[in-house]
Amino acid sequence: MDTAPLPPSNDARRGSLACVGMGMTLGSHLTPLARSQIEQADVVFAALSDGIVELWLERMHPDVRSLQPYYAEGKSRMKTYRQWVDLMMDEVRAGKRVCGVFYGHPGIFAWSPHKAIEVARAEGFNAHMEPGISAEDCLYADLGIDPGRFGCQHFEASQLLFYERRIDTAGYLVLWQVGLVGDLSLKRFSTGAAYRQVLVDVLSADYPLDHEVIVYRGATLPIQKPRVRRMALRDLPCAELTAEETVVLPPGAALKQNPAVRERLTALDKEASIA
């Protein structure tokens, strides 16, 4: 007796999501795993540093959809990021293998990849993240900083203003998105000198105004070199900064010994040698 064919199983139609990092410098930072995810995807969404990088990505896949047009002056960036999640998830729900490609590391200063993976997993889809070389990685290499030597604190610059945070001046202080510092609206692409002055006023509680700060931007194209500017803390408000530039404050105090803990550890060493 003839029987009707069974409909395809839900698993057979299931989509998936991979969010991968392009790295910072075009062509040289893409990992083999990230490249494989891009090449094997049905559709690729791209949030990259500039149009040249997008054109390079289009040579790897026939269906690359830029996410940059969803930005707009006066539009909340959070609205844009939610749109990105919706766009990727629409294709995942349609049963496609989706790859989101983000400059640098897809999990660093990137809300949408984390949220899209969270939503995809909650709905039962396979979703994962492939790391990339981040601006932080390039910063350590270009400025010759070993975060293990004195320690290193990282803050989004506005968060340092909005909340009470404790700064350890014996280590490096790295401030991200200083060009946007103080923006409560999430609608602007830059804030002005008056906002950076508020940041300097907060920092001056821990650092002298003549303390050196380093303004850094990594290279995104092979023909570029990192941009490194050094200035006094007091001069930071008057400096032109973009959202992509990072501000680093070198240590402003020596590491302070902790005699009580050292004595305790010495006692433990003695006990261990006796045993």
mmCIF file of C-alpha atoms in Angstrom:
data_model
loop_
_atom_site.group_PDB
_atom_site.id
_atom_site.type_symbol
_atom_site.label_atom_id
_atom_site.label_comp_id
_atom_site.label_asym_id
_atom_site.label_seq_id
_atom_site.Cartn_x
_atom_site.Cartn_y
_atom_site.Cartn_z
ATOM 1 C CA MET A 1 0.000 0.000 0.000
ATOM 2 C CA ASP A 2 1.328 3.419 -0.963
ATOM 3 C CA THR A 3 1.997 5.810 1.900
ATOM 4 C CA ALA A 4 2.469 9.565 1.810
ATOM 5 C CA PRO A 5 6.081 10.694 2.265
ATOM 6 C CA LEU A 6 6.947 11.940 5.710
ATOM 7 C CA PRO A 7 7.577 15.690 6.022
ATOM 8 C CA PRO A 8 11.205 16.635 6.652
ATOM 9 C CA SER A 9 12.139 16.521 10.319
ATOM 10 C CA ASN A 10 12.456 19.744 12.251
ATOM 11 C CA ASP A 11 16.144 19.009 12.798
ATOM 12 C CA ALA A 12 16.703 18.747 9.034
ATOM 13 C CA ARG A 13 15.318 22.256 8.508
ATOM 14 C CA ARG A 14 17.041 23.793 11.467
ATOM 15 C CA GLY A 15 19.242 26.826 10.929
ATOM 16 C CA SER A 16 22.363 27.787 12.823
ATOM 17 C CA LEU A 17 24.328 30.870 13.776
ATOM 18 C CA ALA A 18 28.054 31.567 14.035
ATOM 19 C CA CYS A 19 29.387 34.972 15.048
ATOM 20 C CA VAL A 20 33.031 35.313 14.053
ATOM 21 C CA GLY A 21 35.777 37.910 14.349
ATOM 22 C CA MET A 22 37.458 39.396 11.301
ATOM 23 C CA GLY A 23 40.300 40.677 13.453
ATOM 24 C CA MET A 24 41.550 44.241 13.277
ATOM 25 C CA THR A 25 43.858 44.291 10.248
ATOM 26 C CA LEU A 26 42.394 43.291 6.893
ATOM 27 C CA GLY A 27 43.484 39.891 5.622
ATOM 28 C CA SER A 28 46.077 39.086 8.267
ATOM 29 C CA HIS A 29 43.960 38.421 11.364
ATOM 30 C CA LEU A 30 41.234 36.092 10.058
ATOM 31 C CA THR A 31 41.544 32.621 11.587
ATOM 32 C CA PRO A 32 41.032 29.427 9.542
ATOM 33 C CA LEU A 33 37.968 28.523 11.643
ATOM 34 C CA ALA A 34 36.378 31.926 11.062
ATOM 35 C CA ARG A 35 37.097 31.708 7.326
ATOM 36 C CA SER A 36 35.494 28.261 7.220
ATOM 37 C CA GLN A 37 32.333 29.564 8.909
ATOM 38 C CA ILE A 38 32.099 32.383 6.363
ATOM 39 C CA GLU A 39 32.643 30.160 3.336
ATOM 40 C CA GLN A 40 30.167 27.492 4.472
ATOM 41 C CA ALA A 41 27.370 29.894 5.440
ATOM 42 C CA ASP A 42 24.197 30.368 3.403
ATOM 43 C CA VAL A 43 24.136 34.077 4.236
ATOM 44 C CA VAL A 44 26.722 36.394 5.799
ATOM 45 C CA PHE A 45 25.959 39.571 7.748
ATOM 46 C CA ALA A 46 28.825 42.033 8.154
ATOM 47 C CA ALA A 47 29.549 44.776 10.696
ATOM 48 C CA LEU A 48 33.062 45.815 9.753
ATOM 49 C CA SER A 49 35.412 48.763 10.147
ATOM 50 C CA ASP A 50 35.087 50.207 6.631
ATOM 51 C CA GLY A 51 33.861 49.572 3.102
ATOM 52 C CA ILE A 52 37.193 48.215 1.885
ATOM 53 C CA VAL A 53 37.002 45.378 4.402
ATOM 54 C CA GLU A 54 33.431 44.631 3.283
ATOM 55 C CA LEU A 55 34.558 44.433 -0.357
ATOM 56 C CA TRP A 56 37.296 41.982 0.653
ATOM 57 C CA LEU A 57 34.719 39.862 2.479
ATOM 58 C CA GLU A 58 32.470 39.821 -0.599
ATOM 59 C CA ARG A 59 35.230 37.966 -2.465
ATOM 60 C CA MET A 60 34.769 35.110 0.007
ATOM 61 C CA HIS A 61 30.982 34.766 -0.213
ATOM 62 C CA PRO A 62 28.307 35.667 -2.787
ATOM 63 C CA ASP A 63 25.694 36.810 -0.240
ATOM 64 C CA VAL A 64 27.209 39.379 2.132
ATOM 65 C CA ARG A 65 24.728 41.797 3.695
ATOM 66 C CA SER A 66 26.140 44.915 5.320
ATOM 67 C CA LEU A 67 24.770 45.933 8.704
ATOM 68 C CA GLN A 68 26.267 49.424 8.562
ATOM 69 C CA PRO A 69 23.274 51.089 6.806
ATOM 70 C CA TYR A 70 21.160 50.535 9.929
ATOM 71 C CA TYR A 71 23.158 53.208 11.760
ATOM 72 C CA ALA A 72 21.726 56.714 11.527
ATOM 73 C CA GLU A 73 22.405 60.069 13.147
ATOM 74 C CA GLY A 74 19.887 60.643 15.931
ATOM 75 C CA LYS A 75 18.918 56.963 16.054
ATOM 76 C CA SER A 76 19.681 54.971 19.194
ATOM 77 C CA ARG A 77 22.519 52.539 18.611
ATOM 78 C CA MET A 78 20.645 50.035 20.779
ATOM 79 C CA LYS A 79 17.765 50.130 18.267
ATOM 80 C CA THR A 80 20.288 49.447 15.513
ATOM 81 C CA TYR A 81 21.825 46.539 17.414
ATOM 82 C CA ARG A 82 18.404 44.989 18.038
ATOM 83 C CA GLN A 83 17.693 45.232 14.316
ATOM 84 C CA TRP A 84 20.911 43.365 13.630
ATOM 85 C CA VAL A 85 19.782 40.557 15.939
ATOM 86 C CA ASP A 86 16.383 40.405 14.240
ATOM 87 C CA LEU A 87 17.928 40.289 10.768
ATOM 88 C CA MET A 88 20.230 37.397 11.648
ATOM 89 C CA MET A 89 17.552 35.486 13.532
ATOM 90 C CA ASP A 90 15.029 35.801 10.680
ATOM 91 C CA GLU A 91 17.425 33.861 8.459
ATOM 92 C CA VAL A 92 18.259 31.330 11.185
ATOM 93 C CA ARG A 93 14.542 30.667 11.697
ATOM 94 C CA ALA A 94 14.217 30.200 7.948
ATOM 95 C CA GLY A 95 16.561 27.221 8.267
ATOM 96 C CA LYS A 96 19.706 28.874 6.940
ATOM 97 C CA ARG A 97 23.268 28.616 8.162
ATOM 98 C CA VAL A 98 24.009 32.206 9.155
ATOM 99 C CA CYS A 99 27.382 33.795 9.823
ATOM 100 C CA GLY A 100 27.727 37.221 11.442
ATOM 101 C CA VAL A 101 31.132 38.768 10.808
ATOM 102 C CA PHE A 102 32.304 41.524 13.145
ATOM 103 C CA TYR A 103 35.544 43.487 13.129
ATOM 104 C CA GLY A 104 37.985 42.643 15.861
ATOM 105 C CA HIS A 105 36.593 40.149 18.358
ATOM 106 C CA PRO A 106 32.818 39.513 18.070
ATOM 107 C CA GLY A 107 32.430 39.354 21.834
ATOM 108 C CA ILE A 108 34.231 42.584 22.793
ATOM 109 C CA PHE A 109 32.235 45.826 22.750
ATOM 110 C CA ALA A 110 29.674 44.052 20.616
ATOM 111 C CA TRP A 111 26.176 43.638 22.056
ATOM 112 C CA SER A 112 24.484 42.076 19.042
ATOM 113 C CA PRO A 113 26.592 38.879 18.703
ATOM 114 C CA HIS A 114 26.075 37.978 22.365
ATOM 115 C CA LYS A 115 22.340 38.679 22.153
ATOM 116 C CA ALA A 116 21.848 36.842 18.861
ATOM 117 C CA ILE A 117 23.603 33.748 20.226
ATOM 118 C CA GLU A 118 21.520 33.949 23.409
ATOM 119 C CA VAL A 119 18.268 34.156 21.430
ATOM 120 C CA ALA A 120 19.280 31.402 19.014
ATOM 121 C CA ARG A 121 20.184 29.000 21.793
ATOM 122 C CA ALA A 122 16.992 29.809 23.710
ATOM 123 C CA GLU A 123 15.010 28.830 20.601
ATOM 124 C CA GLY A 124 16.920 25.571 20.222
ATOM 125 C CA PHE A 125 19.256 26.494 17.382
ATOM 126 C CA ASN A 126 22.958 25.734 17.291
ATOM 127 C CA ALA A 127 24.902 28.953 17.873
ATOM 128 C CA HIS A 128 28.488 29.726 18.800
ATOM 129 C CA MET A 129 31.196 32.383 18.668
ATOM 130 C CA GLU A 130 34.627 32.241 17.057
ATOM 131 C CA PRO A 131 37.102 34.700 18.610
ATOM 132 C CA GLY A 132 39.126 37.207 16.665
ATOM 133 C CA ILE A 133 42.167 39.398 17.271
ATOM 134 C CA SER A 134 40.809 42.421 19.112
ATOM 135 C CA ALA A 135 41.849 46.042 19.491
ATOM 136 C CA GLU A 136 43.066 45.081 22.964
ATOM 137 C CA ASP A 137 45.406 42.449 21.509
ATOM 138 C CA CYS A 138 46.830 44.967 19.048
ATOM 139 C CA LEU A 139 47.185 47.590 21.785
ATOM 140 C CA TYR A 140 49.391 45.316 23.893
ATOM 141 C CA ALA A 141 51.625 44.578 20.906
ATOM 142 C CA ASP A 142 51.831 48.114 19.483
ATOM 143 C CA LEU A 143 52.405 49.878 22.833
ATOM 144 C CA GLY A 144 54.660 47.190 24.284
ATOM 145 C CA ILE A 145 52.434 46.581 27.303
ATOM 146 C CA ASP A 146 52.490 43.324 29.257
ATOM 147 C CA PRO A 147 49.276 43.315 31.340
ATOM 148 C CA GLY A 148 50.826 40.740 33.662
ATOM 149 C CA ARG A 149 53.617 43.050 34.794
ATOM 150 C CA PHE A 150 51.645 45.659 36.740
ATOM 151 C CA GLY A 151 48.069 44.590 36.042
ATOM 152 C CA CYS A 152 45.594 46.256 33.721
ATOM 153 C CA GLN A 153 42.100 47.659 34.251
ATOM 154 C CA HIS A 154 39.670 48.193 31.377
ATOM 155 C CA PHE A 155 36.617 50.441 31.503
ATOM 156 C CA GLU A 156 34.187 51.762 28.961
ATOM 157 C CA ALA A 157 34.777 55.481 29.492
ATOM 158 C CA SER A 158 31.146 56.430 30.081
ATOM 159 C CA GLN A 159 30.728 53.634 32.617
ATOM 160 C CA LEU A 160 33.569 55.163 34.604
ATOM 161 C CA LEU A 161 31.478 58.345 34.846
ATOM 162 C CA PHE A 162 28.066 56.792 35.425
ATOM 163 C CA TYR A 163 29.157 54.510 38.280
ATOM 164 C CA GLU A 164 31.514 54.669 41.221
ATOM 165 C CA ARG A 165 34.503 52.536 40.267
ATOM 166 C CA ARG A 166 37.781 52.032 42.084
ATOM 167 C CA ILE A 167 40.905 52.757 40.035
ATOM 168 C CA ASP A 168 44.203 51.023 40.830
ATOM 169 C CA THR A 169 46.844 53.538 39.769
ATOM 170 C CA ALA A 170 49.663 50.997 40.201
ATOM 171 C CA GLY A 171 48.476 49.257 37.020
ATOM 172 C CA TYR A 172 47.589 50.377 33.510
ATOM 173 C CA LEU A 173 44.182 51.981 32.985
ATOM 174 C CA VAL A 174 42.612 51.435 29.543
ATOM 175 C CA LEU A 175 39.572 53.530 28.628
ATOM 176 C CA TRP A 176 37.456 52.567 25.631
ATOM 177 C CA GLN A 177 35.213 54.792 23.491
ATOM 178 C CA VAL A 178 36.435 58.044 25.016
ATOM 179 C CA GLY A 179 35.200 59.871 21.907
ATOM 180 C CA LEU A 180 31.664 58.993 23.042
ATOM 181 C CA VAL A 181 32.195 59.567 26.758
ATOM 182 C CA GLY A 182 29.166 60.785 28.668
ATOM 183 C CA ASP A 183 26.588 60.005 25.965
ATOM 184 C CA LEU A 184 23.411 58.914 27.749
ATOM 185 C CA SER A 185 21.249 58.936 24.608
ATOM 186 C CA LEU A 186 23.159 56.283 22.585
ATOM 187 C CA LYS A 187 22.238 58.425 19.575
ATOM 188 C CA ARG A 188 25.473 60.331 19.015
ATOM 189 C CA PHE A 189 28.671 59.253 17.315
ATOM 190 C CA SER A 190 30.827 61.666 19.316
ATOM 191 C CA THR A 191 30.725 64.029 22.282
ATOM 192 C CA GLY A 192 32.726 67.184 22.726
ATOM 193 C CA ALA A 193 35.486 68.669 24.841
ATOM 194 C CA ALA A 194 33.147 69.506 27.732
ATOM 195 C CA TYR A 195 32.297 65.818 28.149
ATOM 196 C CA ARG A 196 35.959 64.822 28.096
ATOM 197 C CA GLN A 197 36.638 67.505 30.690
ATOM 198 C CA VAL A 198 34.221 65.710 33.030
ATOM 199 C CA LEU A 199 36.255 62.544 32.470
ATOM 200 C CA VAL A 200 39.499 64.391 33.239
ATOM 201 C CA ASP A 201 37.970 65.837 36.395
ATOM 202 C CA VAL A 202 37.066 62.325 37.564
ATOM 203 C CA LEU A 203 40.510 60.964 36.717
ATOM 204 C CA SER A 204 42.256 63.879 38.434
ATOM 205 C CA ALA A 205 41.127 62.463 41.782
ATOM 206 C CA ASP A 206 43.677 59.667 41.191
ATOM 207 C CA TYR A 207 46.200 61.127 38.727
ATOM 208 C CA PRO A 208 48.039 64.466 38.498
ATOM 209 C CA LEU A 209 47.014 66.604 35.532
ATOM 210 C CA ASP A 210 50.494 66.292 34.010
ATOM 211 C CA HIS A 211 50.264 62.477 34.005
ATOM 212 C CA GLU A 212 50.939 61.074 30.545
ATOM 213 C CA VAL A 213 48.054 59.580 28.599
ATOM 214 C CA ILE A 214 48.362 57.633 25.352
ATOM 215 C CA VAL A 215 45.710 57.924 22.636
ATOM 216 C CA TYR A 216 45.836 54.796 20.494
ATOM 217 C CA ARG A 217 44.189 53.477 17.368
ATOM 218 C CA GLY A 218 45.193 50.189 15.749
ATOM 219 C CA ALA A 219 45.688 49.681 12.027
ATOM 220 C CA THR A 220 42.739 48.253 10.095
ATOM 221 C CA LEU A 221 44.417 48.085 6.677
ATOM 222 C CA PRO A 222 47.823 46.509 5.862
ATOM 223 C CA ILE A 223 49.085 49.821 4.464
ATOM 224 C CA GLN A 224 48.346 51.651 7.712
ATOM 225 C CA LYS A 225 50.403 52.012 10.867
ATOM 226 C CA PRO A 226 49.030 52.276 14.397
ATOM 227 C CA ARG A 227 48.266 55.828 15.476
ATOM 228 C CA VAL A 228 49.857 56.696 18.812
ATOM 229 C CA ARG A 229 49.651 60.135 20.441
ATOM 230 C CA ARG A 230 51.012 61.075 23.859
ATOM 231 C CA MET A 231 49.848 64.049 25.880
ATOM 232 C CA ALA A 232 49.245 65.293 29.408
ATOM 233 C CA LEU A 233 45.962 64.351 31.045
ATOM 234 C CA ARG A 234 44.948 68.011 31.198
ATOM 235 C CA ASP A 235 45.159 68.234 27.376
ATOM 236 C CA LEU A 236 42.796 65.342 26.689
ATOM 237 C CA PRO A 237 39.612 67.481 26.386
ATOM 238 C CA CYS A 238 41.115 69.526 23.543
ATOM 239 C CA ALA A 239 42.324 66.498 21.587
ATOM 240 C CA GLU A 240 40.256 65.290 18.645
ATOM 241 C CA LEU A 241 39.122 61.740 19.392
ATOM 242 C CA THR A 242 37.067 59.249 17.437
ATOM 243 C CA ALA A 243 34.980 56.438 18.908
ATOM 244 C CA GLU A 244 37.589 53.959 17.666
ATOM 245 C CA GLU A 245 40.458 55.491 19.652
ATOM 246 C CA THR A 246 41.453 54.169 23.050
ATOM 247 C CA VAL A 247 43.056 56.087 25.915
ATOM 248 C CA VAL A 248 45.710 54.416 28.072
ATOM 249 C CA LEU A 249 47.032 55.771 31.357
ATOM 250 C CA PRO A 250 50.355 54.154 32.375
ATOM 251 C CA PRO A 251 50.874 53.319 36.056
ATOM 252 C CA GLY A 252 50.987 56.381 38.284
ATOM 253 C CA ALA A 253 52.124 54.724 41.508
ATOM 254 C CA ALA A 254 54.484 51.949 42.566
ATOM 255 C CA LEU A 255 53.213 48.544 43.604
ATOM 256 C CA LYS A 256 52.791 48.467 47.387
ATOM 257 C CA GLN A 257 54.031 45.486 49.357
ATOM 258 C CA ASN A 258 51.604 43.512 51.531
ATOM 259 C CA PRO A 259 53.798 42.405 54.487
ATOM 260 C CA ALA A 260 51.038 40.517 56.327
ATOM 261 C CA VAL A 261 50.269 38.254 53.401
ATOM 262 C CA ARG A 262 53.946 37.755 52.607
ATOM 263 C CA GLU A 263 54.593 36.637 56.183
ATOM 264 C CA ARG A 264 51.700 34.201 55.968
ATOM 265 C CA LEU A 265 53.024 32.726 52.733
ATOM 266 C CA THR A 266 56.538 32.446 54.199
ATOM 267 C CA ALA A 267 55.088 30.469 57.118
ATOM 268 C CA LEU A 268 53.301 28.150 54.714
ATOM 269 C CA ASP A 269 56.576 27.604 52.809
ATOM 270 C CA LYS A 270 58.283 26.629 56.064
ATOM 271 C CA GLU A 271 55.521 24.181 56.933
ATOM 272 C CA ALA A 272 55.727 22.642 53.468
ATOM 273 C CA SER A 273 59.518 22.210 53.702
ATOM 274 C CA ILE A 274 59.217 20.495 57.096
ATOM 275 C CA ALA A 275 56.565 18.137 55.803
#
